[in-house]
Amino acid sequence: MKMNGNEIRQGNIIKHQDSLWIAVKCNAVKPGKGGAFNQVELKNILDGRKLNERFRAAETVEKVRLDQKPHTYLFAEDDMLVFMNSENYEQIRLQSEFVGDSAAYLTDSMEVEVEFYEDRPINIALPAQVVLEVAETEPVVKGQTAANSFKPAILSNGVRTAVPPFVGEGERLIINTEDGSYVKRAD
C-alpha cells in the first residue's frame, strides 16, 4: 500500500532502501521558506540500525502490513524459545536475542502475537501486563506513605523494578511488560 511521505506516523512499518523500517519518531516541519516535510526517525526491523530521513509530501513510500498470528509460548531450549501456532499447532523456534529483554516476562502457556512478513517472523508482541511475584525487597516499614517514594525489588523472573514502600515479599503484582514498571497489586 502506497502512502505519502507526510502521512508517516509513529509505529508505521515502511519499506525503504530495500529493507523494513519502523517509524520511531515523526516530526512535521513547515519551514518559512520551501515546502513542508516530515522528519522521521526510522529503526531497521531486521538489524536494528537507525536512520533519520526527510520525507516530502510528494514522495511516496510503501506501507507494509504484517500478518499477526496468535502463538503460545511453550518452553526455552538452550538459546532458543519455542512457540506454537494457536491455529494450526505448528511450532517455531526463535532466538532468545530476537525476543530481547521481553523474554524475561515469558511464562509457560503465555499467549503472544508473532508478526510475520512474507512468512518470516519479524516481531513478537507480549501482553501489555503480566502478574509476577515479588521475590526480594526491603521489609515494609509501618506508617510509611506511598507518596512519590519507591523501593527496589526483584521479581520472580529476576527482573529488577521499583515498587511502593507498602509492597512486601511474596505479593503478586501487575507489571508493565514494555518498561518493567509497577502498575498495581494483583487481586
PDB file of N, CA, C and O in Angstrom, residues 30 33 39 42-43 80 90 100 121 131 137 158 165 174:
ATOM      1  N   LYS A  30       7.263  22.667   8.974  1.00  0.00           N
ATOM      2  CA  LYS A  30       6.778  23.609   7.964  1.00  0.00           C
ATOM      3  C   LYS A  30       7.685  24.841   8.005  1.00  0.00           C
ATOM      4  O   LYS A  30       7.394  25.806   8.724  1.00  0.00           O
ATOM      5  N   LYS A  33      10.451  29.061   4.460  1.00  0.00           N
ATOM      6  CA  LYS A  33      10.829  29.049   3.051  1.00  0.00           C
ATOM      7  C   LYS A  33      10.937  27.605   2.587  1.00  0.00           C
ATOM      8  O   LYS A  33      11.563  26.783   3.230  1.00  0.00           O
ATOM      9  N   GLN A  39      10.056  14.871   9.178  1.00  0.00           N
ATOM     10  CA  GLN A  39      11.345  14.367   9.650  1.00  0.00           C
ATOM     11  C   GLN A  39      11.054  13.105  10.460  1.00  0.00           C
ATOM     12  O   GLN A  39      10.379  13.164  11.485  1.00  0.00           O
ATOM     13  N   LEU A  42      13.805   6.436  11.812  1.00  0.00           N
ATOM     14  CA  LEU A  42      13.463   5.062  11.461  1.00  0.00           C
ATOM     15  C   LEU A  42      14.409   4.086  12.147  1.00  0.00           C
ATOM     16  O   LEU A  42      15.579   4.388  12.358  1.00  0.00           O
ATOM     17  N   LYS A  43      13.879   2.899  12.485  1.00  0.00           N
ATOM     18  CA  LYS A  43      14.697   1.821  13.029  1.00  0.00           C
ATOM     19  C   LYS A  43      14.492   0.603  12.160  1.00  0.00           C
ATOM     20  O   LYS A  43      13.355   0.206  11.899  1.00  0.00           O
ATOM     21  N   MET A  80      17.185 -20.927  22.357  1.00  0.00           N
ATOM     22  CA  MET A  80      16.000 -20.861  21.502  1.00  0.00           C
ATOM     23  C   MET A  80      14.732 -20.860  22.360  1.00  0.00           C
ATOM     24  O   MET A  80      14.681 -21.499  23.402  1.00  0.00           O
ATOM     25  N   GLU A  90       1.525 -25.641  14.634  1.00  0.00           N
ATOM     26  CA  GLU A  90       2.909 -25.739  14.177  1.00  0.00           C
ATOM     27  C   GLU A  90       3.805 -25.009  15.175  1.00  0.00           C
ATOM     28  O   GLU A  90       3.428 -23.973  15.712  1.00  0.00           O
ATOM     29  N   GLY A 100      14.588 -10.446  22.785  1.00  0.00           N
ATOM     30  CA  GLY A 100      15.226  -9.385  23.559  1.00  0.00           C
ATOM     31  C   GLY A 100      14.925  -9.486  25.045  1.00  0.00           C
ATOM     32  O   GLY A 100      14.696 -10.570  25.586  1.00  0.00           O
ATOM     33  N   PRO A 121       9.229 -14.487  10.634  1.00  0.00           N
ATOM     34  CA  PRO A 121       8.909 -13.766  11.872  1.00  0.00           C
ATOM     35  C   PRO A 121       9.740 -12.492  11.984  1.00  0.00           C
ATOM     36  O   PRO A 121      10.955 -12.515  11.804  1.00  0.00           O
ATOM     37  N   VAL A 131       1.361 -10.756  35.569  1.00  0.00           N
ATOM     38  CA  VAL A 131       1.327 -10.858  37.019  1.00  0.00           C
ATOM     39  C   VAL A 131       2.574 -11.612  37.472  1.00  0.00           C
ATOM     40  O   VAL A 131       2.840 -12.722  37.015  1.00  0.00           O
ATOM     41  N   THR A 137      12.693  -7.878  48.466  1.00  0.00           N
ATOM     42  CA  THR A 137      12.587  -6.426  48.620  1.00  0.00           C
ATOM     43  C   THR A 137      12.849  -6.075  50.075  1.00  0.00           C
ATOM     44  O   THR A 137      12.913  -6.957  50.931  1.00  0.00           O
ATOM     45  N   GLY A 158      13.384 -12.495  37.979  1.00  0.00           N
ATOM     46  CA  GLY A 158      14.737 -11.953  38.077  1.00  0.00           C
ATOM     47  C   GLY A 158      14.864 -10.505  37.645  1.00  0.00           C
ATOM     48  O   GLY A 158      15.938  -9.919  37.750  1.00  0.00           O
ATOM     49  N   PRO A 165       6.481   1.543  48.874  1.00  0.00           N
ATOM     50  CA  PRO A 165       7.023   1.020  50.141  1.00  0.00           C
ATOM     51  C   PRO A 165       6.119   0.024  50.863  1.00  0.00           C
ATOM     52  O   PRO A 165       6.595  -0.753  51.674  1.00  0.00           O
ATOM     53  N   ILE A 174       0.990  -6.573  39.303  1.00  0.00           N
ATOM     54  CA  ILE A 174       0.817  -6.433  37.862  1.00  0.00           C
ATOM     55  C   ILE A 174       1.946  -5.533  37.373  1.00  0.00           C
ATOM     56  O   ILE A 174       2.129  -4.416  37.873  1.00  0.00           O
TER      57      ILE A 174
END
